[in-house]
Rosetta silent file (secondary structure, phi, psi, omega in degrees, C-alpha in Angstrom):
SEQUENCE: MPVLSSNVMNKISSAEVTNIEEKINYTFRNKDVLRESLTHKSYSNENRLLYNNERLEFLGDAVLNLIISDYLLRRLPDSPEGDLSKLRAMVVNENTLSKVAERIELGNELFLGKGEDMTGGREKPSLLSDALEALIAAIYLDGGIDEVSSFVNRFFDEEIRIAVSKGISYDFKTDLQECCQGRFGILPRYHVSRESGPDHKKVFEVSLFIKDEHYGTGIGKTKKEAEQRAAREALEKLKFEILNSK
SCORE:     score description
SCORE:     0.000 S_00000001
   1 L     0.000  139.492  179.901   16.563  -16.677   -2.571 S_00000001
   2 L   -70.375  150.885  172.896   19.630  -15.405   -4.388 S_00000001
   3 L   -80.739  126.867 -174.743   22.930  -15.151   -2.581 S_00000001
   4 L   -75.052  145.759 -179.192   23.756  -11.471   -2.315 S_00000001
   5 L   -71.456  158.861 -174.610   26.960  -10.152   -3.823 S_00000001
   6 H   -63.054  -30.061 -178.494   29.812   -9.022   -1.586 S_00000001
   7 H   -65.583  -30.550  175.173   29.372   -5.363   -2.514 S_00000001
   8 H   -75.760  -41.308 -179.892   25.929   -5.406   -0.861 S_00000001
   9 H   -57.229  -38.215 -178.864   27.200   -7.383    2.119 S_00000001
  10 H   -74.539  -21.406 -177.291   29.807   -4.689    2.697 S_00000001
  11 H   -75.703  -27.112 -176.697   27.225   -1.912    2.440 S_00000001
  12 L  -108.637  118.202  178.418   25.228   -3.128    5.450 S_00000001
  13 L   -83.964  164.192  177.857   26.988   -3.260    8.779 S_00000001
  14 H   -60.132  -35.838  179.968   25.938   -5.506   11.626 S_00000001
  15 H   -63.315  -39.930 -179.301   24.759   -2.427   13.493 S_00000001
  16 H   -68.259  -38.545  176.496   22.425   -1.446   10.648 S_00000001
  17 H   -64.521  -44.090  178.242   20.931   -4.929   10.489 S_00000001
  18 H   -61.662  -35.653 -178.415   20.453   -4.889   14.242 S_00000001
  19 H   -60.363  -52.129 -178.791   18.817   -1.465   13.935 S_00000001
  20 H   -67.792  -35.807  179.186   15.994   -2.583   11.629 S_00000001
  21 H   -66.445  -36.692  177.502   15.558   -5.819   13.569 S_00000001
  22 H   -67.420  -36.925 -178.804   15.175   -3.885   16.806 S_00000001
  23 H   -64.792  -37.202 -177.232   12.593   -1.590   15.229 S_00000001
  24 H   -98.998   -1.552  178.745   10.399   -4.484   14.139 S_00000001
  25 L    57.749   43.927  176.580   11.209   -6.705   17.139 S_00000001
  26 L  -147.028  132.779  178.878   12.219   -9.622   14.939 S_00000001
  27 L  -106.528  122.137 -178.547   15.653  -11.211   14.427 S_00000001
  28 L   -78.975  134.999  170.401   16.287  -12.806   11.056 S_00000001
  29 L   -77.741  -39.084  178.563   18.004  -16.149   10.840 S_00000001
  30 L  -104.707   98.641 -178.240   18.644  -15.528    7.133 S_00000001
  31 H   -67.005  -24.720 -177.878   20.062  -12.014    6.821 S_00000001
  32 H   -63.106  -39.737 -178.075   20.154  -12.320    3.030 S_00000001
  33 H   -69.685  -30.959  174.596   16.386  -12.301    2.701 S_00000001
  34 H   -65.850  -46.223 -179.751   16.261   -9.167    4.873 S_00000001
  35 H   -61.680  -40.326  179.107   18.859   -7.466    2.664 S_00000001
  36 H   -63.900  -38.225 -178.682   16.953   -8.402   -0.467 S_00000001
  37 H   -66.955  -20.477 -178.543   13.725   -6.928    0.924 S_00000001
  38 L   -95.506   -0.125 -173.192   15.522   -3.600    1.434 S_00000001
  39 E   -98.695  110.761  178.283   16.983   -3.401   -2.076 S_00000001
  40 L   -79.232  153.426 -177.036   15.121   -1.152   -4.513 S_00000001
  41 H   -62.347  -27.062  178.710   15.447   -1.765   -8.247 S_00000001
  42 H   -64.328  -36.022  177.430   17.172    1.603   -8.710 S_00000001
  43 H   -70.961  -41.883  178.918   20.038    0.367   -6.545 S_00000001
  44 H   -61.549  -42.374 -179.722   20.158   -2.949   -8.389 S_00000001
  45 H   -63.863  -43.162 -178.887   20.305   -1.197  -11.750 S_00000001
  46 H   -67.585  -31.438 -175.697   23.152    1.090  -10.686 S_00000001
  47 H  -105.169    8.956  176.146   25.138   -1.779   -9.192 S_00000001
  48 L    56.002   43.269  175.906   24.297   -4.366  -11.889 S_00000001
  49 L   -90.051  155.161 -176.530   22.679   -6.738   -9.419 S_00000001
  50 L   -95.399    7.989 -177.337   20.402   -9.523  -10.575 S_00000001
  51 L  -142.626  160.187  169.417   17.805   -9.064   -7.854 S_00000001
  52 L  -153.965 -171.858 -174.023   15.671   -6.444   -6.123 S_00000001
  53 L   -90.182    9.417 -175.345   12.724   -6.506   -3.728 S_00000001
  54 H   -68.040  -37.568  178.625    9.953   -6.650   -6.347 S_00000001
  55 H   -66.478  -39.057  176.773    9.474  -10.428   -6.151 S_00000001
  56 H   -67.421  -35.918  176.160    9.235  -10.207   -2.374 S_00000001
  57 H   -58.615  -43.362  178.240    6.783   -7.324   -2.753 S_00000001
  58 H   -58.302  -46.545  179.540    4.562   -9.598   -4.866 S_00000001
  59 H   -68.935  -42.105 -178.046    4.576  -12.275   -2.177 S_00000001
  60 H   -61.045  -36.418  177.155    4.183   -9.813    0.667 S_00000001
  61 H   -59.718  -43.475 -179.900    1.005   -8.376   -0.848 S_00000001
  62 H   -67.976  -41.618 -179.731   -0.561  -11.858   -0.863 S_00000001
  63 H   -63.846  -44.954 -179.689    0.612  -12.634    2.677 S_00000001
  64 H   -62.967  -44.600  178.166   -0.734   -9.352    4.043 S_00000001
  65 H   -60.718  -39.228  178.740   -4.113   -9.842    2.367 S_00000001
  66 H   -63.165  -47.275 -176.612   -4.321  -13.359    3.816 S_00000001
  67 H   -65.336  -44.592  179.348   -3.547  -12.225    7.369 S_00000001
  68 H   -66.041  -40.334  178.281   -5.964   -9.286    7.281 S_00000001
  69 H   -61.294  -44.150  179.914   -8.672  -11.461    5.698 S_00000001
  70 H   -62.823  -42.560  179.234   -8.237  -14.094    8.398 S_00000001
  71 H   -61.080  -48.914 -177.334   -8.412  -11.460   11.137 S_00000001
  72 H   -66.070  -37.504  179.639  -11.595   -9.879    9.766 S_00000001
  73 H   -62.472  -39.721 -179.581  -13.229  -13.263    9.189 S_00000001
  74 H   -77.137  -37.423 -176.467  -12.671  -14.233   12.817 S_00000001
  75 H   -74.935  -31.977 -175.412  -13.514  -10.802   14.255 S_00000001
  76 L  -125.189   72.241 -174.040  -16.703  -10.326   12.205 S_00000001
  77 L   -64.547  -19.266 -177.197  -18.330  -13.776   11.839 S_00000001
  78 L  -101.384   -1.065 -177.170  -21.660  -12.357   10.657 S_00000001
  79 L   -80.845  136.310  177.906  -20.348   -9.935    8.013 S_00000001
  80 L   -71.448  165.719 -176.308  -20.953  -10.818    4.332 S_00000001
  81 H   -57.289  -41.344 -177.999  -18.103  -11.174    1.852 S_00000001
  82 H   -61.119  -42.410  179.016  -18.718   -7.780    0.278 S_00000001
  83 H   -67.181  -40.207  178.820  -18.386   -5.950    3.590 S_00000001
  84 H   -62.842  -38.812  179.042  -15.242   -7.900    4.503 S_00000001
  85 H   -64.033  -40.974  179.579  -13.675   -6.970    1.168 S_00000001
  86 H   -66.775  -40.789  178.454  -14.379   -3.270    1.755 S_00000001
  87 H   -64.483  -41.088  178.817  -12.930   -3.420    5.254 S_00000001
  88 H   -62.833  -38.376  179.211   -9.805   -5.156    3.982 S_00000001
  89 H   -65.818  -25.332  177.776   -9.389   -2.449    1.341 S_00000001
  90 H   -73.162  -21.009 -178.927   -9.443    0.136    4.132 S_00000001
  91 H  -100.542  -45.689 -175.510   -6.401   -1.558    5.672 S_00000001
  92 L   -93.677   86.863  177.535   -4.453   -2.892    2.702 S_00000001
  93 L  -154.323  165.869 -175.144   -3.720    0.210    0.646 S_00000001
  94 H   -58.636  -39.760 -177.046   -0.792    2.464   -0.143 S_00000001
  95 H   -62.265  -47.793 -179.723   -1.775    5.097    2.390 S_00000001
  96 H   -66.937  -45.502 -178.227   -1.896    2.688    5.330 S_00000001
  97 H   -62.106  -40.795 -179.525    1.217    0.764    4.316 S_00000001
  98 H   -66.529  -35.281  177.849    3.286    3.910    3.891 S_00000001
  99 H   -65.004  -42.825  177.662    2.190    5.135    7.347 S_00000001
 100 H   -64.264  -41.479  178.499    3.281    1.853    8.942 S_00000001
 101 H   -60.865  -41.121  177.686    6.575    2.031    7.024 S_00000001
 102 H   -64.966  -36.132 -178.187    7.147    5.556    8.323 S_00000001
 103 H   -61.907  -36.200  179.805    6.392    4.395   11.853 S_00000001
 104 L   -97.977    9.329  178.058    9.273    1.907   11.749 S_00000001
 105 L    54.078   43.325 -177.286   11.453    4.358    9.775 S_00000001
 106 H   -64.601  -33.358 -178.765   11.826    1.833    6.977 S_00000001
 107 H   -57.213  -32.654 -179.397   12.857    4.482    4.469 S_00000001
 108 H   -69.300  -18.792 -174.319   16.125    5.014    6.337 S_00000001
 109 H   -98.180   -4.727 -172.196   17.074    1.366    5.867 S_00000001
 110 L   -80.700  150.012  170.792   16.517    1.049    2.113 S_00000001
 111 E   -94.761  111.528 -178.307   19.135    0.640   -0.598 S_00000001
 112 L  -120.761  151.738  171.240   18.260    3.195   -3.266 S_00000001
 113 L   -65.649  158.686 -176.374   19.979    4.385   -6.403 S_00000001
 114 H   -58.777  -43.232 -179.679   21.564    7.808   -6.148 S_00000001
 115 H   -64.034  -44.080  179.326   18.913    9.443   -8.333 S_00000001
 116 H   -64.244  -39.236  179.833   16.016    7.892   -6.420 S_00000001
 117 H   -66.567  -42.891 -177.045   17.597    8.886   -3.131 S_00000001
 118 H   -69.291  -23.919 -179.388   18.197   12.488   -4.220 S_00000001
 119 L   -96.950   20.086  174.482   14.576   12.904   -5.362 S_00000001
 120 L    82.224   26.975 -178.081   13.134   11.915   -1.990 S_00000001
 121 H   -58.776  -30.054 -177.679   12.632    8.211   -2.605 S_00000001
 122 H   -70.701   -9.574 -179.936   12.877    7.412    1.096 S_00000001
 123 H  -117.367    1.779 -179.177    9.682    9.377    1.695 S_00000001
 124 L   -73.383  124.761 -179.132    7.623    8.325   -1.348 S_00000001
 125 H   -56.469  -41.693 -178.110    4.418    6.542   -0.222 S_00000001
 126 H   -65.493  -41.295 -179.820    4.448    4.126   -3.174 S_00000001
 127 H   -68.762  -41.621  179.712    8.062    3.137   -2.592 S_00000001
 128 H   -65.388  -42.647 -179.154    7.584    2.781    1.166 S_00000001
 129 H   -65.688  -38.153  177.708    4.438    0.670    0.814 S_00000001
 130 H   -65.404  -42.720 -179.529    6.170   -1.644   -1.667 S_00000001
 131 H   -64.770  -36.798  178.639    9.184   -2.008    0.624 S_00000001
 132 H   -65.488  -40.842  176.512    6.950   -2.862    3.576 S_00000001
 133 H   -62.234  -38.598  177.270    5.274   -5.610    1.568 S_00000001
 134 H   -64.154  -40.515  178.469    8.732   -6.952    0.690 S_00000001
 135 H   -65.143  -39.298  177.040    9.694   -6.904    4.372 S_00000001
 136 H   -60.521  -42.368  177.898    6.490   -8.769    5.264 S_00000001
 137 H   -63.884  -40.260 -179.867    7.411  -11.440    2.715 S_00000001
 138 H   -61.797  -42.974  178.046   10.923  -11.653    4.141 S_00000001
 139 H   -63.778  -40.838  178.992    9.562  -12.266    7.656 S_00000001
 140 H   -61.577  -46.843 -179.003    7.184  -14.899    6.267 S_00000001
 141 H   -67.368  -33.406 -176.325    9.966  -16.749    4.428 S_00000001
 142 H   -84.140  -38.610 -172.459   12.320  -16.536    7.390 S_00000001
 143 H  -120.255  -10.604  178.913    9.982  -17.225   10.286 S_00000001
 144 L    93.155  179.587 -171.874    6.727  -18.601    8.904 S_00000001
 145 H   -67.349  -33.765 -178.611    3.109  -17.555    9.161 S_00000001
 146 H   -66.538  -42.539 -179.282    3.026  -17.189   12.963 S_00000001
 147 H   -66.647  -44.557 -178.233    5.909  -14.703   13.028 S_00000001
 148 H   -71.057  -32.357  175.714    4.602  -12.584   10.172 S_00000001
 149 H   -64.349  -40.125  177.428    1.077  -12.632   11.634 S_00000001
 150 H   -62.211  -41.810  178.199    2.497  -11.336   14.891 S_00000001
 151 H   -61.800  -49.236 -177.885    4.264   -8.537   12.999 S_00000001
 152 H   -64.181  -45.639 -178.889    1.141   -7.529   11.063 S_00000001
 153 H   -63.435  -32.615 -178.771   -1.143   -7.670   14.091 S_00000001
 154 H   -74.184  -46.971 -172.728    1.309   -5.563   16.085 S_00000001
 155 H   -91.633  -14.318  177.918    2.011   -2.830   13.530 S_00000001
 156 L  -107.845    7.260 -174.046   -1.397   -2.744   11.818 S_00000001
 157 H   -56.920  -46.837 -178.023   -3.453   -2.954   15.000 S_00000001
 158 H   -62.964  -44.800 -179.083   -4.496    0.701   14.975 S_00000001
 159 H   -64.785  -37.854  179.415   -5.463    0.662   11.281 S_00000001
 160 H   -65.673  -44.946 -179.130   -7.453   -2.560   11.710 S_00000001
 161 H   -64.202  -39.067  177.830   -9.376   -1.193   14.690 S_00000001
 162 H   -63.544  -43.446 -179.639  -10.176    2.034   12.849 S_00000001
 163 H   -62.378  -45.246 -178.924  -11.457    0.091    9.841 S_00000001
 164 H   -65.400  -39.427 -178.984  -13.648   -2.170   11.970 S_00000001
 165 H   -68.423  -32.247  179.268  -15.045    0.782   13.936 S_00000001
 166 H   -78.132  -20.489 -176.722  -15.914    2.648   10.736 S_00000001
 167 L    70.003 -141.513 -174.702  -17.612   -0.372    9.247 S_00000001
 168 L   -99.211    8.840 -179.037  -18.206   -0.227    5.493 S_00000001
 169 L   -80.319   63.686 -176.336  -18.710    3.527    5.261 S_00000001
 170 L   -79.965  132.275 -176.012  -15.472    3.920    3.331 S_00000001
 171 L   -98.130   92.316 -179.716  -14.832    7.416    1.977 S_00000001
 172 H   -66.803  -31.327 -179.636  -13.270    6.963   -1.463 S_00000001
 173 H   -63.184  -44.043  179.432  -13.418   10.723   -2.102 S_00000001
 174 H   -65.538  -42.583  178.808  -11.168   11.478    0.859 S_00000001
 175 H   -61.699  -42.376  179.592   -8.734    8.728   -0.088 S_00000001
 176 H   -66.790  -40.116  179.327   -8.587   10.004   -3.663 S_00000001
 177 H   -59.890  -45.232  179.097   -8.088   13.589   -2.489 S_00000001
 178 H   -64.471  -39.807  179.655   -5.108   12.540   -0.357 S_00000001
 179 H   -64.262  -45.353 -178.667   -3.681   10.479   -3.213 S_00000001
 180 H   -66.433  -39.676  178.990   -4.003   13.343   -5.716 S_00000001
 181 H   -64.951  -39.965  179.726   -2.478   15.871   -3.344 S_00000001
 182 H   -73.369  -35.751 -174.441    0.462   13.588   -2.659 S_00000001
 183 H   -90.929  -38.660 -174.131    1.022   12.486   -6.241 S_00000001
 184 L  -117.532  -16.350 -176.603    0.029   15.563   -8.301 S_00000001
 185 L    75.180   19.120  179.582   -0.309   18.421   -5.833 S_00000001
 186 L  -137.405  172.562  177.365   -3.879   19.100   -6.987 S_00000001
 187 L  -105.796  150.809  175.173   -7.439   18.044   -6.153 S_00000001
 188 L   -69.833  156.372 -179.511   -9.776   15.967   -8.348 S_00000001
 189 E  -120.410  131.427 -179.044  -12.656   17.766  -10.054 S_00000001
 190 E  -107.340  140.634  179.758  -16.230   16.396  -10.189 S_00000001
 191 E  -139.873  125.687  176.349  -18.786   17.311  -12.855 S_00000001
 192 E   -74.949  106.540 -175.757  -22.414   16.210  -13.090 S_00000001
 193 E   -87.735  -20.137 -179.394  -22.541   15.090  -16.705 S_00000001
 194 E  -161.780  143.369  172.313  -26.147   13.876  -16.748 S_00000001
 195 E  -126.907  139.193  179.193  -29.353   13.810  -14.701 S_00000001
 196 E  -143.879  164.377  178.174  -32.300   11.587  -15.494 S_00000001
 197 L    90.094  165.104  178.712  -35.575   10.468  -13.990 S_00000001
 198 L   -68.606  166.018 -176.206  -38.390   12.342  -12.203 S_00000001
 199 H   -57.811  -34.288 -176.758  -37.626   14.735   -9.353 S_00000001
 200 H   -83.835   -6.907 -177.731  -38.516   12.182   -6.681 S_00000001
 201 H  -146.684   54.082 -177.524  -36.344    9.477   -8.242 S_00000001
 202 L   -74.943  153.801  173.573  -33.422   11.162   -9.966 S_00000001
 203 E  -125.214  128.943 -177.512  -30.288    9.398  -11.169 S_00000001
 204 E  -109.530  138.783  173.085  -27.031   11.318  -11.353 S_00000001
 205 E  -116.507  122.327 -176.171  -24.028   10.595  -13.532 S_00000001
 206 E  -116.666  132.442  174.591  -20.787   12.227  -12.376 S_00000001
 207 E  -102.941  141.445 -177.585  -17.519   12.461  -14.316 S_00000001
 208 E  -116.589  133.299 -178.206  -14.247   12.837  -12.443 S_00000001
 209 E  -125.491  140.406  172.771  -11.208   14.661  -13.810 S_00000001
 210 E  -126.636  119.659 -176.537   -7.613   14.883  -12.628 S_00000001
 211 L    54.994   42.300  179.320   -5.455   17.442  -14.440 S_00000001
 212 L    65.268   11.160  176.249   -8.243   17.742  -17.047 S_00000001
 213 E  -105.685  133.986 -178.283   -8.000   14.001  -17.777 S_00000001
 214 E   -72.375  124.048 -177.004  -11.076   11.831  -17.284 S_00000001
 215 E  -117.263  -13.992 -178.819  -10.406    9.255  -14.569 S_00000001
 216 E  -173.867  157.437  176.813  -13.792    7.910  -13.590 S_00000001
 217 E  -132.812  135.857  178.209  -17.576    7.892  -13.936 S_00000001
 218 E  -132.512  143.708  179.449  -20.098    7.205  -11.209 S_00000001
 219 E  -123.254  132.466 -179.651  -23.868    6.768  -11.224 S_00000001
 220 E  -158.485  171.933 -179.575  -26.037    7.082   -8.123 S_00000001
 221 L   -77.354  -17.656  174.538  -29.323    8.184   -6.637 S_00000001
 222 L  -131.256  162.015  177.632  -27.583   11.220   -5.140 S_00000001
 223 H   -62.028  -39.326 -178.704  -24.665   13.365   -6.290 S_00000001
 224 H   -62.546  -43.110  179.196  -22.662   12.191   -3.281 S_00000001
 225 H   -64.435  -42.417  179.193  -23.215    8.549   -4.108 S_00000001
 226 H   -65.011  -39.676  179.017  -22.239    9.100   -7.741 S_00000001
 227 H   -65.109  -39.584  178.413  -19.114   11.017   -6.709 S_00000001
 228 H   -62.598  -40.740 -179.403  -18.060    8.206   -4.360 S_00000001
 229 H   -70.508  -36.075  176.026  -18.373    5.657   -7.147 S_00000001
 230 H   -66.127  -39.741  179.090  -16.439    7.855   -9.556 S_00000001
 231 H   -64.868  -38.867  178.597  -13.717    8.294   -6.928 S_00000001
 232 H   -63.744  -42.500  178.065  -13.469    4.544   -6.420 S_00000001
 233 H   -62.938  -40.233  179.525  -13.028    4.013  -10.161 S_00000001
 234 H   -65.690  -39.142  178.275  -10.364    6.722  -10.268 S_00000001
 235 H   -62.378  -40.311  178.522   -8.467    5.132   -7.373 S_00000001
 236 H   -64.397  -40.868  179.433   -8.362    1.814   -9.203 S_00000001
 237 H   -65.538  -42.687  178.743   -7.037    3.534  -12.338 S_00000001
 238 H   -63.712  -40.850  178.932   -4.378    5.382  -10.349 S_00000001
 239 H   -61.225  -42.230  178.687   -3.324    2.151   -8.629 S_00000001
 240 H   -62.991  -43.013  179.617   -2.924    0.479  -12.047 S_00000001
 241 H   -63.394  -41.092 -179.435   -0.850    3.399  -13.323 S_00000001
 242 H   -63.801  -44.493 -179.980    1.393    3.329  -10.263 S_00000001
 243 H   -62.205  -37.513 -176.593    1.999   -0.403  -10.603 S_00000001
 244 H   -85.868   -5.170  178.317    2.882   -0.075  -14.261 S_00000001
 245 L   -93.262   -4.339 -177.331    5.196    2.888  -13.723 S_00000001
 246 L   -76.970    0.000    0.000    7.583    0.899  -11.565 S_00000001
């Protein structure tokens, strides 16, 4: 981990460090890794720093997936791999991570550039979810797998239980609707582009549009099934766009 410059050290008081540690019920031995996890690239760019929390975000994503996978594997010993993957996706996503970040008021603790701060960066779901992954990595590096597992199990408990109770009936349409409303302020539009087969065995092809741009295609035995598959494809495309816009 890089040694943080004095200008960052002076920006965070002992009280502020204690504040975030109290919220997550974990005390860091290495305060530098905590500070790095809270530093957004916009702040680094403005202050000509050589680091930000993106590398920790990368690690935190892997750590979180491991912990959730381990939990589901132990909790659901008879579930096939495909079902476990769907359940994990219900927990490890931007919507869930941003909610957990809001719960611990993580946005208030972040170092943001002036422009990012003025445009509501502390409340952006994508920024909050990335910062939470960075914080998870920081706990892992500082305290090891047991400490970070305790953190995840404590703060993701509600989301995990909801996912397990719902099973694999994941509603991609609802998730996409929430994503579009938050990101674009509009709803996705579905259009049945093709129907084939006899009446008793029809196949539907649905095209999905966001702001008149084609984002996904789904094929199913019912319109609902086709729409769900189109929504899943659109969510993957949106996730790719978000990652590449950082």
